[in-house]
Amino acid sequence: MTERKPAGVGFETWVDRQIREAQDRGEFDNLPGAGKPLPGLSGAHDELWWLKEKVRREEGTALPASLQLRREAAAAREAAGRAGSEAEVRRILGEINERITDAIRKPLSGPPLNLMPFDVEHVVREWRKGR
């Protein structure tokens, strides 16, 4: 913890002294990215760059929960189409249908879900035709 700014010393002078002393102690040596350009300087200015970078680093999504579930439902439907067995199709659709049903009972944040559980038998019939 740094000391308090002494009375009678200008704020800028006090901060500059603390930085200089930290440099003398080597506290800024070997920091990650030392000597490298700052990322993102060459692109267009984006006020939300920090948020997008955080989402990218944490491999998350900035979508509201209802839109995320829509995306997951579409991915589940595609996965069911590529499934290797009828049992796998039923398992994939059963899992996503359970999540959709829960979201209908207890609405998620974001825009309306506008999604109904998949008709498993219909999808299985389509899967069989594709085989």
PDB file of C-alpha atoms in Angstrom:
ATOM      1  CA  MET A   1       0.000   0.000   0.000  1.00  0.00           C
ATOM      2  CA  THR A   2       1.309   3.407  -0.911  1.00  0.00           C
ATOM      3  CA  GLU A   3       1.775   6.139   1.596  1.00  0.00           C
ATOM      4  CA  ARG A   4      -0.585   9.086   1.783  1.00  0.00           C
ATOM      5  CA  LYS A   5       0.275  12.218  -0.123  1.00  0.00           C
ATOM      6  CA  PRO A   6       2.090  14.577   2.207  1.00  0.00           C
ATOM      7  CA  ALA A   7       0.648  18.030   2.723  1.00  0.00           C
ATOM      8  CA  GLY A   8       2.285  20.723   0.641  1.00  0.00           C
ATOM      9  CA  VAL A   9       3.430  18.353  -2.101  1.00  0.00           C
ATOM     10  CA  GLY A  10       1.725  18.649  -5.459  1.00  0.00           C
ATOM     11  CA  PHE A  11      -0.290  15.621  -6.530  1.00  0.00           C
ATOM     12  CA  GLU A  12       1.545  15.235  -9.839  1.00  0.00           C
ATOM     13  CA  THR A  13       4.946  15.482  -8.134  1.00  0.00           C
ATOM     14  CA  TRP A  14       3.924  12.862  -5.573  1.00  0.00           C
ATOM     15  CA  VAL A  15       2.665  10.421  -8.229  1.00  0.00           C
ATOM     16  CA  ASP A  16       5.750  10.944 -10.395  1.00  0.00           C
ATOM     17  CA  ARG A  17       7.967  10.168  -7.388  1.00  0.00           C
ATOM     18  CA  GLN A  18       6.087   6.943  -6.651  1.00  0.00           C
ATOM     19  CA  ILE A  19       6.410   5.827 -10.285  1.00  0.00           C
ATOM     20  CA  ARG A  20      10.131   6.648 -10.360  1.00  0.00           C
ATOM     21  CA  GLU A  21      10.753   4.741  -7.102  1.00  0.00           C
ATOM     22  CA  ALA A  22       8.816   1.722  -8.411  1.00  0.00           C
ATOM     23  CA  GLN A  23      10.916   1.814 -11.597  1.00  0.00           C
ATOM     24  CA  ASP A  24      14.085   1.962  -9.503  1.00  0.00           C
ATOM     25  CA  ARG A  25      12.922  -1.106  -7.560  1.00  0.00           C
ATOM     26  CA  GLY A  26      12.275  -2.909 -10.881  1.00  0.00           C
ATOM     27  CA  GLU A  27       8.539  -3.358 -10.330  1.00  0.00           C
ATOM     28  CA  PHE A  28       7.820  -2.656 -14.001  1.00  0.00           C
ATOM     29  CA  ASP A  29      10.466  -5.063 -15.340  1.00  0.00           C
ATOM     30  CA  ASN A  30       9.391  -8.202 -17.203  1.00  0.00           C
ATOM     31  CA  LEU A  31       5.696  -7.317 -17.391  1.00  0.00           C
ATOM     32  CA  PRO A  32       3.674  -9.329 -19.942  1.00  0.00           C
ATOM     33  CA  GLY A  33       3.737  -7.566 -23.291  1.00  0.00           C
ATOM     34  CA  ALA A  34       6.757  -5.420 -22.404  1.00  0.00           C
ATOM     35  CA  GLY A  35       8.284  -3.918 -25.534  1.00  0.00           C
ATOM     36  CA  LYS A  36       5.353  -4.979 -27.706  1.00  0.00           C
ATOM     37  CA  PRO A  37       2.815  -2.655 -29.348  1.00  0.00           C
ATOM     38  CA  LEU A  38      -0.565  -2.330 -27.705  1.00  0.00           C
ATOM     39  CA  PRO A  39      -3.088  -4.647 -29.386  1.00  0.00           C
ATOM     40  CA  GLY A  40      -5.917  -3.084 -31.351  1.00  0.00           C
ATOM     41  CA  LEU A  41      -4.252   0.250 -32.125  1.00  0.00           C
ATOM     42  CA  SER A  42      -4.304  -0.355 -35.858  1.00  0.00           C
ATOM     43  CA  GLY A  43      -8.074  -1.003 -36.065  1.00  0.00           C
ATOM     44  CA  ALA A  44     -10.979   1.422 -36.064  1.00  0.00           C
ATOM     45  CA  HIS A  45     -11.913   3.056 -32.754  1.00  0.00           C
ATOM     46  CA  ASP A  46     -14.455   1.024 -30.790  1.00  0.00           C
ATOM     47  CA  GLU A  47     -15.722   2.295 -27.441  1.00  0.00           C
ATOM     48  CA  LEU A  48     -16.592  -1.240 -26.311  1.00  0.00           C
ATOM     49  CA  TRP A  49     -13.204  -2.763 -27.200  1.00  0.00           C
ATOM     50  CA  TRP A  50     -12.547  -3.696 -23.571  1.00  0.00           C
ATOM     51  CA  LEU A  51     -15.873  -5.543 -23.264  1.00  0.00           C
ATOM     52  CA  LYS A  52     -15.354  -7.463 -26.498  1.00  0.00           C
ATOM     53  CA  GLU A  53     -11.834  -8.398 -25.426  1.00  0.00           C
ATOM     54  CA  LYS A  54     -13.064  -9.624 -22.043  1.00  0.00           C
ATOM     55  CA  VAL A  55     -15.758 -11.764 -23.672  1.00  0.00           C
ATOM     56  CA  ARG A  56     -13.190 -13.176 -26.112  1.00  0.00           C
ATOM     57  CA  ARG A  57     -10.717 -13.967 -23.304  1.00  0.00           C
ATOM     58  CA  GLU A  58     -13.345 -15.648 -21.174  1.00  0.00           C
ATOM     59  CA  GLU A  59     -14.833 -17.470 -24.167  1.00  0.00           C
ATOM     60  CA  GLY A  60     -18.261 -16.262 -23.183  1.00  0.00           C
ATOM     61  CA  THR A  61     -21.064 -14.588 -24.974  1.00  0.00           C
ATOM     62  CA  ALA A  62     -22.635 -11.196 -24.711  1.00  0.00           C
ATOM     63  CA  LEU A  63     -26.014 -12.531 -25.800  1.00  0.00           C
ATOM     64  CA  PRO A  64     -28.998 -12.435 -23.451  1.00  0.00           C
ATOM     65  CA  ALA A  65     -29.963 -15.855 -22.103  1.00  0.00           C
ATOM     66  CA  SER A  66     -32.993 -16.218 -24.389  1.00  0.00           C
ATOM     67  CA  LEU A  67     -30.948 -15.549 -27.540  1.00  0.00           C
ATOM     68  CA  GLN A  68     -28.209 -17.883 -26.330  1.00  0.00           C
ATOM     69  CA  LEU A  69     -30.778 -20.658 -25.894  1.00  0.00           C
ATOM     70  CA  ARG A  70     -32.062 -20.029 -29.436  1.00  0.00           C
ATOM     71  CA  ARG A  71     -28.503 -20.406 -30.719  1.00  0.00           C
ATOM     72  CA  GLU A  72     -28.017 -23.604 -28.717  1.00  0.00           C
ATOM     73  CA  ALA A  73     -31.329 -25.003 -30.027  1.00  0.00           C
ATOM     74  CA  ALA A  74     -30.226 -24.400 -33.619  1.00  0.00           C
ATOM     75  CA  ALA A  75     -26.892 -26.087 -32.912  1.00  0.00           C
ATOM     76  CA  ALA A  76     -28.687 -29.032 -31.275  1.00  0.00           C
ATOM     77  CA  ARG A  77     -30.943 -29.432 -34.337  1.00  0.00           C
ATOM     78  CA  GLU A  78     -27.900 -29.497 -36.607  1.00  0.00           C
ATOM     79  CA  ALA A  79     -26.136 -31.980 -34.311  1.00  0.00           C
ATOM     80  CA  ALA A  80     -29.211 -34.208 -34.356  1.00  0.00           C
ATOM     81  CA  GLY A  81     -29.082 -34.216 -38.158  1.00  0.00           C
ATOM     82  CA  ARG A  82     -25.467 -35.414 -38.048  1.00  0.00           C
ATOM     83  CA  ALA A  83     -26.028 -37.956 -35.269  1.00  0.00           C
ATOM     84  CA  GLY A  84     -24.830 -41.505 -35.802  1.00  0.00           C
ATOM     85  CA  SER A  85     -27.810 -43.258 -34.274  1.00  0.00           C
ATOM     86  CA  GLU A  86     -31.474 -42.733 -33.525  1.00  0.00           C
ATOM     87  CA  ALA A  87     -30.707 -42.949 -29.802  1.00  0.00           C
ATOM     88  CA  GLU A  88     -28.229 -40.085 -30.152  1.00  0.00           C
ATOM     89  CA  VAL A  89     -30.836 -37.970 -32.000  1.00  0.00           C
ATOM     90  CA  ARG A  90     -33.315 -38.585 -29.187  1.00  0.00           C
ATOM     91  CA  ARG A  91     -30.715 -37.788 -26.506  1.00  0.00           C
ATOM     92  CA  ILE A  92     -29.673 -34.492 -28.156  1.00  0.00           C
ATOM     93  CA  LEU A  93     -33.256 -33.344 -28.659  1.00  0.00           C
ATOM     94  CA  GLY A  94     -34.313 -34.522 -25.201  1.00  0.00           C
ATOM     95  CA  GLU A  95     -31.615 -32.400 -23.555  1.00  0.00           C
ATOM     96  CA  ILE A  96     -32.417 -29.235 -25.498  1.00  0.00           C
ATOM     97  CA  ASN A  97     -36.178 -29.779 -25.152  1.00  0.00           C
ATOM     98  CA  GLU A  98     -35.757 -29.939 -21.378  1.00  0.00           C
ATOM     99  CA  ARG A  99     -33.910 -26.606 -21.398  1.00  0.00           C
ATOM    100  CA  ILE A 100     -36.522 -25.038 -23.681  1.00  0.00           C
ATOM    101  CA  THR A 101     -39.364 -26.264 -21.460  1.00  0.00           C
ATOM    102  CA  ASP A 102     -37.644 -24.848 -18.366  1.00  0.00           C
ATOM    103  CA  ALA A 103     -37.205 -21.498 -20.144  1.00  0.00           C
ATOM    104  CA  ILE A 104     -40.887 -21.434 -21.085  1.00  0.00           C
ATOM    105  CA  ARG A 105     -41.901 -22.109 -17.468  1.00  0.00           C
ATOM    106  CA  LYS A 106     -39.446 -19.613 -16.040  1.00  0.00           C
ATOM    107  CA  PRO A 107     -38.697 -16.938 -18.675  1.00  0.00           C
ATOM    108  CA  LEU A 108     -35.086 -16.032 -19.334  1.00  0.00           C
ATOM    109  CA  SER A 109     -33.623 -12.556 -19.565  1.00  0.00           C
ATOM    110  CA  GLY A 110     -33.644 -10.898 -22.947  1.00  0.00           C
ATOM    111  CA  PRO A 111     -36.156 -10.821 -25.766  1.00  0.00           C
ATOM    112  CA  PRO A 112     -39.035 -13.300 -25.838  1.00  0.00           C
ATOM    113  CA  LEU A 113     -37.855 -16.857 -26.442  1.00  0.00           C
ATOM    114  CA  ASN A 114     -40.300 -17.625 -29.314  1.00  0.00           C
ATOM    115  CA  LEU A 115     -39.142 -21.241 -29.258  1.00  0.00           C
ATOM    116  CA  MET A 116     -41.065 -24.455 -28.761  1.00  0.00           C
ATOM    117  CA  PRO A 117     -39.644 -27.874 -27.926  1.00  0.00           C
ATOM    118  CA  PHE A 118     -38.703 -29.952 -30.962  1.00  0.00           C
ATOM    119  CA  ASP A 119     -41.078 -32.670 -32.156  1.00  0.00           C
ATOM    120  CA  VAL A 120     -38.688 -35.559 -31.546  1.00  0.00           C
ATOM    121  CA  GLU A 121     -40.618 -38.065 -33.656  1.00  0.00           C
ATOM    122  CA  HIS A 122     -40.716 -35.694 -36.632  1.00  0.00           C
ATOM    123  CA  VAL A 123     -36.960 -35.036 -36.403  1.00  0.00           C
ATOM    124  CA  VAL A 124     -36.267 -38.776 -36.075  1.00  0.00           C
ATOM    125  CA  ARG A 125     -38.318 -39.425 -39.225  1.00  0.00           C
ATOM    126  CA  GLU A 126     -36.323 -36.772 -41.087  1.00  0.00           C
ATOM    127  CA  TRP A 127     -33.101 -38.279 -39.773  1.00  0.00           C
ATOM    128  CA  ARG A 128     -34.114 -41.744 -41.053  1.00  0.00           C
ATOM    129  CA  LYS A 129     -34.919 -40.305 -44.505  1.00  0.00           C
ATOM    130  CA  GLY A 130     -31.458 -38.760 -44.631  1.00  0.00           C
ATOM    131  CA  ARG A 131     -29.822 -42.108 -43.993  1.00  0.00           C
TER     132      ARG A 131
END
